[in-house]
Coordinates of C-alpha atoms in Angstrom, one line a residue:
M1 CA 40.8 -24.6 -8.3
I2 CA 40.9 -25.9 -4.8
K3 CA 39.5 -24.1 -1.7
T4 CA 39.4 -25.2 1.9
Y5 CA 37.1 -24.4 4.8
D6 CA 36.2 -25.6 8.3
V7 CA 32.6 -26.2 7.2
L8 CA 31.0 -26.6 3.8
I9 CA 27.3 -26.2 3.7
L10 CA 25.4 -27.2 0.6
G11 CA 22.0 -25.4 0.5
S12 CA 20.8 -22.0 1.6
G13 CA 17.4 -22.5 3.0
A14 CA 16.4 -22.1 6.6
A15 CA 18.4 -25.1 7.7
G16 CA 21.6 -24.1 5.9
Q17 CA 21.6 -20.4 6.8
S18 CA 20.7 -21.1 10.4
L19 CA 23.7 -23.4 10.7
A20 CA 26.0 -21.0 9.0
L21 CA 25.1 -18.2 11.4
R22 CA 25.6 -20.5 14.4
L23 CA 29.0 -21.5 13.3
A24 CA 30.5 -18.4 11.6
D25 CA 31.7 -16.8 14.8
H26 CA 33.9 -19.8 15.5
M27 CA 34.8 -21.2 12.0
R28 CA 35.3 -20.3 8.4
V29 CA 32.2 -21.3 6.5
A30 CA 31.4 -21.8 2.8
L31 CA 27.7 -21.7 1.9
V32 CA 26.9 -23.0 -1.6
T33 CA 23.6 -22.4 -3.3
K34 CA 22.4 -23.2 -6.8
R35 CA 20.7 -19.9 -7.4
T36 CA 20.7 -17.0 -4.9
L37 CA 20.7 -17.0 -1.2
D38 CA 17.0 -16.3 -1.0
D39 CA 15.9 -18.9 -3.5
S40 CA 14.8 -22.0 -1.6
A41 CA 11.8 -24.0 -0.6
S42 CA 12.0 -22.4 2.8
A43 CA 11.2 -19.0 1.3
W44 CA 8.1 -20.5 -0.3
A45 CA 6.6 -21.7 3.1
Q46 CA 3.5 -19.8 3.8
G47 CA 1.8 -21.2 6.9
G48 CA 4.3 -20.8 9.8
I49 CA 6.3 -22.7 12.5
A50 CA 4.7 -25.0 15.0
A51 CA 5.8 -24.6 18.6
V52 CA 4.3 -24.8 22.1
L53 CA 4.1 -21.1 23.1
D54 CA 0.8 -20.7 24.8
A55 CA 0.0 -21.9 28.3
T56 CA -3.1 -23.7 27.2
D57 CA -1.0 -25.9 24.9
S58 CA 1.5 -28.6 26.0
I59 CA 4.6 -30.5 24.8
E60 CA 2.7 -33.7 25.1
D61 CA -0.2 -32.4 22.9
H62 CA 2.2 -31.3 20.2
I63 CA 4.0 -34.7 20.3
R64 CA 0.6 -36.5 20.2
D65 CA -0.5 -34.5 17.2
T66 CA 2.7 -35.2 15.4
F67 CA 2.3 -39.0 16.1
V68 CA -1.3 -39.0 14.9
A69 CA -0.4 -37.2 11.6
G70 CA 2.6 -39.5 11.2
A71 CA 0.4 -42.6 11.3
G72 CA 2.4 -44.2 14.2
L73 CA 5.7 -44.1 12.4
C74 CA 7.3 -41.1 14.0
N75 CA 10.4 -41.8 16.1
E76 CA 9.5 -40.9 19.7
Q77 CA 13.0 -39.8 20.6
A78 CA 13.4 -37.5 17.6
T79 CA 9.9 -36.1 18.0
R80 CA 10.4 -35.2 21.6
H81 CA 13.8 -33.8 20.8
V82 CA 12.3 -31.3 18.3
V83 CA 9.1 -30.4 20.1
E84 CA 10.8 -29.7 23.4
R85 CA 13.2 -27.3 21.6
G86 CA 10.4 -25.5 19.8
R87 CA 10.2 -22.4 22.0
Q88 CA 14.0 -22.0 22.0
A89 CA 14.0 -22.2 18.2
I90 CA 11.4 -19.5 17.9
E91 CA 13.2 -17.3 20.4
W92 CA 16.4 -17.7 18.4
L93 CA 14.6 -16.5 15.2
I94 CA 12.9 -13.6 17.1
D95 CA 16.3 -12.6 18.4
R96 CA 17.6 -12.6 14.8
G97 CA 14.8 -10.2 13.9
V98 CA 12.2 -12.3 12.2
P99 CA 9.0 -10.2 12.1
F100 CA 6.3 -12.6 13.3
T101 CA 2.7 -11.3 13.2
R102 CA 2.0 -9.7 16.6
E103 CA -1.3 -9.7 18.5
D104 CA -1.5 -7.5 21.6
S105 CA -4.4 -9.4 23.1
S106 CA -2.6 -12.7 22.9
P107 CA -0.7 -13.9 26.1
T108 CA 2.3 -14.6 23.9
G109 CA 2.2 -11.2 22.2
Y110 CA 2.0 -13.0 18.8
H111 CA -0.9 -14.2 16.7
L112 CA -1.1 -18.0 16.7
T113 CA -3.1 -19.8 14.1
R114 CA -4.2 -23.4 13.8
E115 CA -3.6 -25.9 10.9
G116 CA -4.8 -29.3 9.9
G117 CA -3.8 -32.0 12.4
H118 CA -3.2 -29.6 15.3
S119 CA -5.3 -29.7 18.5
H120 CA -4.3 -26.1 19.5
R121 CA -3.5 -22.8 17.9
R122 CA 0.3 -23.1 18.0
I123 CA 1.5 -21.8 14.6
I124 CA 3.5 -18.6 14.9
H125 CA 3.7 -16.9 11.5
A126 CA 4.5 -13.8 9.6
A127 CA 1.1 -13.1 7.8
D128 CA 0.9 -15.7 5.0
A129 CA 4.6 -15.6 4.0
T130 CA 6.5 -16.9 7.0
G131 CA 9.2 -18.7 5.1
A132 CA 10.0 -15.6 3.1
A133 CA 10.2 -13.5 6.3
V134 CA 12.6 -16.0 7.9
Q135 CA 14.6 -16.3 4.7
R136 CA 15.0 -12.6 4.2
T137 CA 16.1 -12.1 7.8
L138 CA 18.7 -14.9 7.7
T139 CA 19.9 -13.9 4.3
D140 CA 20.7 -10.3 5.4
L141 CA 22.6 -11.6 8.4
V142 CA 24.6 -14.2 6.2
R143 CA 25.5 -11.6 3.6
E144 CA 26.8 -9.3 6.4
H145 CA 28.9 -11.9 8.1
P146 CA 32.7 -11.6 7.3
D147 CA 33.4 -15.3 7.9
I148 CA 30.7 -16.8 5.6
D149 CA 31.8 -17.1 2.0
V150 CA 28.7 -17.4 -0.2
F151 CA 28.9 -19.2 -3.5
E152 CA 25.8 -18.3 -5.5
R153 CA 25.0 -20.1 -8.8
H154 CA 27.1 -23.0 -7.8
I155 CA 25.9 -26.6 -7.6
A156 CA 27.5 -29.7 -6.0
L157 CA 28.3 -32.5 -8.4
D158 CA 29.3 -35.1 -5.8
L159 CA 30.9 -35.5 -2.4
V160 CA 34.6 -36.1 -2.1
T161 CA 35.1 -39.2 0.1
A162 CA 38.2 -40.8 1.5
T163 CA 37.1 -44.2 0.1
K164 CA 37.0 -42.8 -3.5
L165 CA 40.5 -41.5 -3.0
G166 CA 41.8 -44.9 -2.0
H167 CA 42.1 -44.3 1.8
R168 CA 41.3 -47.0 4.3
E169 CA 39.3 -44.9 6.6
R170 CA 35.8 -43.7 5.6
G171 CA 34.9 -40.0 5.7
C172 CA 33.7 -37.0 3.8
L173 CA 36.4 -34.6 2.8
G174 CA 34.3 -31.9 0.9
A175 CA 32.6 -31.7 -2.5
Y176 CA 33.1 -31.0 -6.2
V177 CA 31.1 -27.9 -7.0
L178 CA 30.3 -26.5 -10.5
D179 CA 30.3 -22.8 -11.1
I180 CA 27.2 -22.6 -13.3
D181 CA 28.2 -19.4 -15.0
S182 CA 31.8 -20.3 -15.9
G183 CA 31.4 -24.0 -16.3
H184 CA 34.5 -24.6 -14.1
V185 CA 34.5 -27.2 -11.3
V186 CA 35.8 -26.1 -7.9
T187 CA 37.1 -28.6 -5.4
I188 CA 36.1 -27.5 -1.9
G189 CA 37.7 -29.4 1.0
A190 CA 36.2 -29.2 4.5
R191 CA 36.6 -30.7 7.9
N192 CA 32.9 -31.0 8.0
T193 CA 30.3 -31.0 5.1
V194 CA 26.6 -30.4 5.6
L195 CA 23.8 -31.3 3.2
A196 CA 21.0 -28.8 3.5
T197 CA 19.8 -29.2 -0.1
G198 CA 16.0 -29.6 0.5
G199 CA 13.6 -32.1 -0.9
A200 CA 12.8 -33.6 -4.3
G201 CA 9.4 -32.3 -5.3
K202 CA 10.6 -31.7 -8.9
V203 CA 10.7 -35.4 -9.4
Y204 CA 6.9 -35.0 -10.0
L205 CA 5.1 -33.2 -12.8
Y206 CA 3.1 -31.0 -10.4
T207 CA 4.7 -29.6 -7.3
T208 CA 4.6 -26.7 -4.9
N209 CA 8.4 -26.7 -4.8
P210 CA 10.8 -24.3 -6.5
D211 CA 12.8 -25.6 -9.4
V212 CA 15.9 -26.2 -7.2
A213 CA 14.2 -29.1 -5.3
T214 CA 15.8 -31.9 -7.2
G215 CA 16.9 -34.3 -4.4
D216 CA 20.6 -33.4 -4.8
G217 CA 21.7 -34.1 -1.2
I218 CA 19.8 -37.3 -0.9
A219 CA 21.3 -38.6 -4.2
M220 CA 24.9 -37.5 -3.3
A221 CA 24.7 -39.1 0.2
W222 CA 23.4 -42.4 -1.4
R223 CA 26.2 -42.5 -3.9
A224 CA 28.6 -41.8 -1.0
G225 CA 27.4 -44.9 0.9
C226 CA 24.8 -43.4 3.3
R227 CA 21.5 -45.1 4.2
V228 CA 18.2 -43.4 3.3
G229 CA 14.9 -44.0 4.9
N230 CA 11.1 -43.6 4.3
M231 CA 11.4 -42.2 0.8
E232 CA 8.0 -43.6 -0.2
F233 CA 6.3 -41.0 2.0
V234 CA 6.0 -38.0 -0.3
Q235 CA 3.5 -35.5 1.0
F236 CA 1.1 -34.1 -1.6
H237 CA -0.2 -30.7 -0.4
P238 CA -4.0 -30.8 -0.9
T239 CA -4.3 -27.2 -2.1
C240 CA -2.2 -25.9 -4.9
L241 CA -3.7 -23.1 -7.0
Y242 CA -5.1 -24.5 -10.2
H243 CA -4.6 -21.9 -12.9
P244 CA -2.6 -22.0 -16.2
R245 CA -0.6 -18.9 -15.1
A246 CA -0.1 -19.9 -11.5
K247 CA 3.1 -22.0 -11.4
S248 CA 3.6 -23.9 -8.2
F249 CA 1.5 -21.5 -6.1
L250 CA 0.6 -23.0 -2.7
I251 CA -2.6 -22.1 -0.9
T252 CA -1.5 -22.5 2.7
E253 CA -3.0 -24.9 5.2
A254 CA -4.0 -22.0 7.4
V255 CA -6.8 -21.1 5.0
R256 CA -8.5 -24.3 6.1
G257 CA -7.4 -23.7 9.6
E258 CA -9.2 -20.3 9.6
G259 CA -12.5 -21.8 8.3
G260 CA -12.0 -22.5 4.6
I261 CA -14.4 -25.1 3.1
L262 CA -13.6 -27.6 0.3
R263 CA -16.4 -27.8 -2.2
L264 CA -17.2 -29.5 -5.5
S265 CA -17.9 -27.4 -8.6
D266 CA -21.6 -27.3 -7.7
G267 CA -20.8 -26.0 -4.2
T268 CA -21.3 -29.3 -2.3
R269 CA -19.0 -29.7 0.7
F270 CA -17.3 -33.2 0.6
M271 CA -14.7 -33.5 3.4
P272 CA -17.2 -34.6 6.2
A273 CA -18.0 -37.7 4.1
H274 CA -14.3 -38.7 4.2
D275 CA -13.2 -37.8 7.7
E276 CA -14.8 -36.6 10.9
R277 CA -12.2 -33.8 11.1
A278 CA -13.3 -32.6 7.7
E279 CA -11.1 -29.8 6.4
L280 CA -8.9 -30.0 9.5
A281 CA -7.8 -33.6 8.8
P282 CA -4.1 -34.2 8.2
R283 CA -2.8 -33.5 4.7
D284 CA -2.6 -37.1 3.5
V285 CA -6.3 -37.6 4.3
V286 CA -7.4 -34.4 2.6
A287 CA -5.2 -35.0 -0.5
R288 CA -6.6 -38.5 -1.0
A289 CA -10.1 -37.2 -0.6
I290 CA -9.6 -34.5 -3.2
D291 CA -7.9 -37.1 -5.5
F292 CA -10.9 -39.5 -5.0
E293 CA -13.5 -36.8 -5.8
M294 CA -11.7 -35.6 -8.9
K295 CA -11.2 -39.1 -10.3
K296 CA -14.7 -40.2 -9.4
R297 CA -16.4 -37.2 -11.0
G298 CA -13.8 -36.4 -13.8
L299 CA -13.0 -33.0 -12.4
D300 CA -10.0 -30.9 -13.2
C301 CA -10.0 -29.4 -9.7
V302 CA -12.0 -28.7 -6.5
Y303 CA -12.6 -25.4 -4.8
L304 CA -11.5 -23.9 -1.5
D305 CA -14.0 -21.4 -0.2
I306 CA -13.3 -18.7 2.3
S307 CA -15.6 -16.1 0.8
H308 CA -17.5 -15.9 4.1
K309 CA -14.6 -13.8 5.4
S310 CA -14.5 -10.1 4.6
A311 CA -12.0 -8.5 2.2
D312 CA -10.4 -6.6 5.1
W313 CA -10.0 -9.8 7.1
L314 CA -8.5 -11.6 4.2
H315 CA -6.1 -8.7 3.5
E316 CA -4.9 -8.9 7.1
H317 CA -4.4 -12.6 7.3
F318 CA -3.6 -13.7 3.8
P319 CA -2.3 -10.7 1.9
N320 CA 0.0 -12.5 -0.5
I321 CA -2.6 -15.2 -1.4
L322 CA -5.3 -12.5 -1.9
A323 CA -3.0 -10.4 -4.1
R324 CA -1.9 -13.3 -6.2
C325 CA -5.4 -14.6 -6.8
L326 CA -6.6 -11.1 -7.7
E327 CA -3.9 -10.9 -10.3
L328 CA -5.4 -14.0 -11.8
G329 CA -9.0 -12.7 -11.6
I330 CA -10.0 -14.6 -8.5
D331 CA -11.5 -12.5 -5.6
L332 CA -11.3 -14.6 -2.4
S333 CA -14.0 -12.5 -0.7
K334 CA -16.5 -13.4 -3.4
E335 CA -15.6 -16.7 -5.0
P336 CA -13.8 -20.0 -4.1
I337 CA -10.2 -20.8 -5.2
P338 CA -9.7 -23.6 -7.7
V339 CA -7.2 -26.1 -6.2
V340 CA -5.5 -29.5 -6.9
P341 CA -3.1 -31.6 -4.9
A342 CA 0.6 -31.3 -5.8
A343 CA 3.9 -32.9 -4.5
H344 CA 5.0 -30.8 -1.6
Y345 CA 7.3 -32.4 0.9
T346 CA 9.8 -35.3 1.1
C347 CA 9.3 -36.9 4.5
G348 CA 12.1 -39.4 4.0
G349 CA 15.8 -38.7 3.3
V350 CA 19.3 -39.3 4.5
V351 CA 19.3 -41.2 7.8
T352 CA 20.7 -39.1 10.6
D353 CA 21.0 -39.2 14.4
L354 CA 19.9 -36.5 16.8
T355 CA 23.2 -34.6 16.2
A356 CA 22.4 -34.6 12.4
R357 CA 25.3 -37.0 11.7
T358 CA 25.0 -39.4 8.7
D359 CA 26.6 -42.8 8.3
L360 CA 29.7 -41.1 6.8
P361 CA 32.1 -39.4 9.3
G362 CA 32.3 -35.7 8.6
L363 CA 29.0 -35.6 6.8
Y364 CA 25.9 -34.1 8.3
C365 CA 22.4 -33.6 6.9
I366 CA 19.7 -31.2 8.0
G367 CA 16.3 -30.0 6.8
E368 CA 14.1 -31.7 4.3
S369 CA 16.9 -33.8 2.8
A370 CA 17.3 -35.6 6.2
Y371 CA 15.3 -38.5 7.6
T372 CA 15.3 -37.8 11.4
G373 CA 12.2 -39.8 12.2
L374 CA 10.2 -36.7 13.1
H375 CA 7.7 -36.8 10.2
G376 CA 6.9 -40.5 10.2
A377 CA 4.4 -41.5 7.4
N378 CA 3.1 -37.9 7.1
R379 CA 4.5 -34.6 8.2
L380 CA 2.3 -32.5 10.5
A381 CA 1.8 -29.0 9.1
S382 CA 4.4 -26.4 10.1
N383 CA 6.8 -28.9 11.7
S384 CA 9.3 -28.6 8.8
L385 CA 10.8 -25.1 9.5
L386 CA 10.9 -26.1 13.2
E387 CA 13.0 -29.2 12.3
C388 CA 15.3 -27.0 10.2
V389 CA 16.2 -24.6 13.1
V390 CA 16.3 -27.3 15.8
F391 CA 18.7 -29.6 13.8
A392 CA 20.8 -26.7 12.7
E393 CA 21.5 -26.0 16.3
A394 CA 22.2 -29.7 17.0
A395 CA 24.6 -29.9 14.1
A396 CA 26.4 -26.7 15.1
R397 CA 26.9 -28.0 18.6
D398 CA 28.3 -31.3 17.4
I399 CA 30.6 -29.7 14.8
L400 CA 32.0 -27.2 17.3
A401 CA 32.7 -30.1 19.7
S402 CA 34.2 -32.5 17.1
R403 CA 37.2 -30.5 15.8
R404 CA 37.9 -32.9 12.9
A405 CA 41.2 -32.7 11.2
A406 CA 41.5 -30.8 8.0
P407 CA 41.5 -32.9 4.8
G408 CA 44.8 -33.4 3.1
P409 CA 45.4 -32.4 -0.5
L410 CA 42.4 -33.2 -2.8
P411 CA 42.5 -33.8 -6.5
V412 CA 40.9 -31.4 -9.0
W413 CA 38.0 -32.4 -11.2
D414 CA 39.2 -34.4 -14.2
E415 CA 37.6 -33.3 -17.5
S416 CA 40.3 -34.6 -19.7
R417 CA 38.2 -37.4 -21.2
V418 CA 34.9 -35.6 -21.9
T419 CA 33.6 -33.4 -24.6
D420 CA 30.8 -30.8 -25.1
A421 CA 27.4 -32.3 -25.4
D422 CA 26.2 -32.7 -29.0
E423 CA 22.4 -32.9 -28.3
E424 CA 21.2 -31.4 -25.0
V425 CA 17.6 -32.1 -26.1
V426 CA 18.2 -35.5 -24.6
I427 CA 18.3 -34.0 -21.1
S428 CA 15.1 -32.1 -21.5
H429 CA 13.3 -35.1 -22.9
N430 CA 14.5 -37.4 -20.1
W431 CA 13.6 -34.8 -17.5
D432 CA 10.0 -34.5 -18.9
E433 CA 9.6 -38.3 -19.2
L434 CA 10.7 -38.9 -15.6
R435 CA 8.4 -36.3 -14.0
R436 CA 5.4 -37.5 -16.0
F437 CA 5.7 -41.2 -15.2
M438 CA 6.4 -40.5 -11.6
W439 CA 3.2 -38.5 -11.5
D440 CA 1.2 -41.2 -13.2
Y441 CA 2.6 -44.2 -11.5
V442 CA 4.0 -43.1 -8.1
G443 CA 1.4 -40.5 -7.1
I444 CA -1.2 -40.2 -4.3
V445 CA -2.7 -43.7 -5.0
R446 CA -0.4 -46.5 -6.0
T447 CA -0.4 -50.1 -7.2
T448 CA 2.4 -52.6 -7.4
K449 CA 2.0 -52.8 -11.2
R450 CA 2.3 -49.0 -11.5
L451 CA 5.4 -49.0 -9.3
Q452 CA 7.0 -51.8 -11.3
R453 CA 6.4 -49.8 -14.5
A454 CA 8.0 -46.8 -13.0
Q455 CA 11.0 -48.9 -11.9
H456 CA 11.5 -50.3 -15.4
R457 CA 11.5 -46.8 -16.9
I458 CA 13.9 -45.5 -14.2
R459 CA 16.4 -48.3 -15.0
L460 CA 16.4 -47.4 -18.7
L461 CA 16.8 -43.7 -17.9
S462 CA 19.6 -44.4 -15.4
R463 CA 21.7 -46.1 -18.0
E464 CA 21.2 -43.4 -20.6
I465 CA 22.0 -40.6 -18.1
H466 CA 25.1 -42.5 -16.8
D467 CA 26.4 -42.7 -20.4
Y468 CA 25.7 -39.1 -21.0
Y469 CA 27.3 -38.1 -17.7
S470 CA 30.4 -40.2 -18.4
N471 CA 31.1 -38.7 -21.9
F472 CA 30.1 -35.1 -21.8
R473 CA 30.9 -32.0 -19.7
V474 CA 28.5 -31.5 -16.9
G475 CA 26.0 -28.7 -16.6
N476 CA 23.3 -27.7 -14.1
D477 CA 20.5 -29.6 -15.9
L478 CA 22.4 -32.8 -16.2
I479 CA 23.5 -32.7 -12.6
E480 CA 19.9 -32.2 -11.4
L481 CA 18.5 -34.9 -13.8
R482 CA 21.1 -37.4 -12.6
N483 CA 20.1 -36.7 -9.0
L484 CA 16.3 -36.8 -9.7
V485 CA 16.7 -40.3 -11.3
V486 CA 18.5 -41.6 -8.2
T487 CA 15.8 -40.0 -6.0
A488 CA 13.0 -41.4 -8.1
D489 CA 14.6 -44.9 -7.8
L490 CA 14.8 -44.6 -4.0
I491 CA 11.1 -43.5 -3.8
V492 CA 10.0 -46.5 -5.9
R493 CA 12.2 -49.0 -4.1
C494 CA 10.9 -47.9 -0.7
A495 CA 7.3 -48.0 -2.0
L496 CA 7.6 -51.5 -3.3
R497 CA 9.0 -52.7 0.1
R498 CA 6.0 -51.3 2.0
R499 CA 3.2 -53.9 1.8
E500 CA 0.6 -51.9 3.6
S501 CA -1.1 -48.5 3.3
R502 CA 0.1 -46.0 5.9
G503 CA 0.0 -42.2 5.9
L504 CA 1.1 -40.8 2.6
H505 CA 1.7 -44.2 1.0
Y506 CA -1.6 -45.7 -0.2
S507 CA -1.6 -48.9 -2.2
R508 CA -4.7 -50.5 -3.7
D509 CA -3.0 -53.8 -3.5
Y510 CA -2.3 -53.5 0.2
P511 CA -5.1 -51.2 1.5
D512 CA -4.8 -52.3 5.2
T513 CA -2.4 -51.0 7.8
L514 CA -0.1 -53.5 9.5
P515 CA -0.3 -53.7 13.3
R516 CA 3.4 -52.7 13.7
A517 CA 4.8 -49.6 12.2
R518 CA 8.3 -50.0 10.8
P519 CA 10.4 -47.5 8.8
T520 CA 11.8 -48.4 5.4
I521 CA 15.6 -48.2 5.4
L522 CA 17.7 -48.7 2.3
R523 CA 21.4 -49.5 2.4
P524 CA 23.7 -49.0 -0.5
R525 CA 25.3 -52.2 -1.8

């Protein structure tokens, strides 16, 4: 089956849906998502969106905070581009109906909170479930729009490029997309294709990300000949709920922003010994401090204590966290929350410019799968949803202005030389092995020897997965595993190139920070 659209968007988080809504009044749009429209990392975001909304704050302060968190590696042009458009992005979301938490006494009319690394209260939020509120609002609008065709339970296998079809000119012509339920592959041609597939947290054993975060867009762009950058900078969120029944449940940064204290099991506060900003230090500092204390003392977890706040206050500010913890027998108003660091955000990705263009004509990338230069060596809290909305607008403007020609006839997916898999247990075993050695060897603290061990394992897995992919019919798990292995390889290759410690990348072999900050850019051969 072959379908054709003006724009093909792969991914249905805040970035993908924002772009679809900006384009759909002018173009026919296809929106492809692996599960349902509301199943994305964006929907899991708790804290909020950073933007300069209060008169006591300033653009320069937000830029400065972003640079400090990013350990000097943020791209100045990209950072200014995003921060200066913060208010406009928030106003666009408010106009769409996002129910941000109001506060009548505030000059802005909204409650603004503060998170680690921020010098002001500038985080606008919807209680403690901002991402879910944004996602629900956008999803309802997308479903209602007559010119957005939604393909749920569909996953992209690979991009269709002019080069692969033997054409002289380079360009992206669409993608091959698997209908997960039927097992059939659909060819979707498009004037413009957009990767909005999110990050790659599932490459690690412990993550705050949903199961769909498997680095699909990054891997597809790399195979299509695009550069990737700064993949060594994987942000580990300091506070993921530690409980056997709490899968990937994040305890938002705002808990520390509102006075939460990190303690050892005996009640001792430890962050002031690691950084003068204590609990309000950037995430990389806090995650390393927790990792240090756990390893030094042989602890399974540490504790985040906000029990000095009343139950009513906690219900008002963190209703979802309070309810989830109560389900597990933890009362935030009386006892601390057991927490551990977990892989949270991919700061690197596909290299783009300020219009979200990649190296391949007709291919754009927005959201967590993109490397814009905003996040540097460590993402400042709540800059991610902001980046999604700002670059969705930038991509929309460029796509509407470009008016690329429609692709010519495209070939259907060829399954004539493959058979059904005989032992799918191979996929689950490889998936488990990959995530475990990435956690052990490419985690919060790294060494060259550990990275080389991981690289050796990745090469063995890559060959095995390539053989499997070449000989058997594809399924969702195989596609995701194939992409995860590519993404893991990119992370390790970038990490081996960086011979210093900076931001989220800490190496025992290279503990010092070099005087000049340079991004790590990989180019396909």
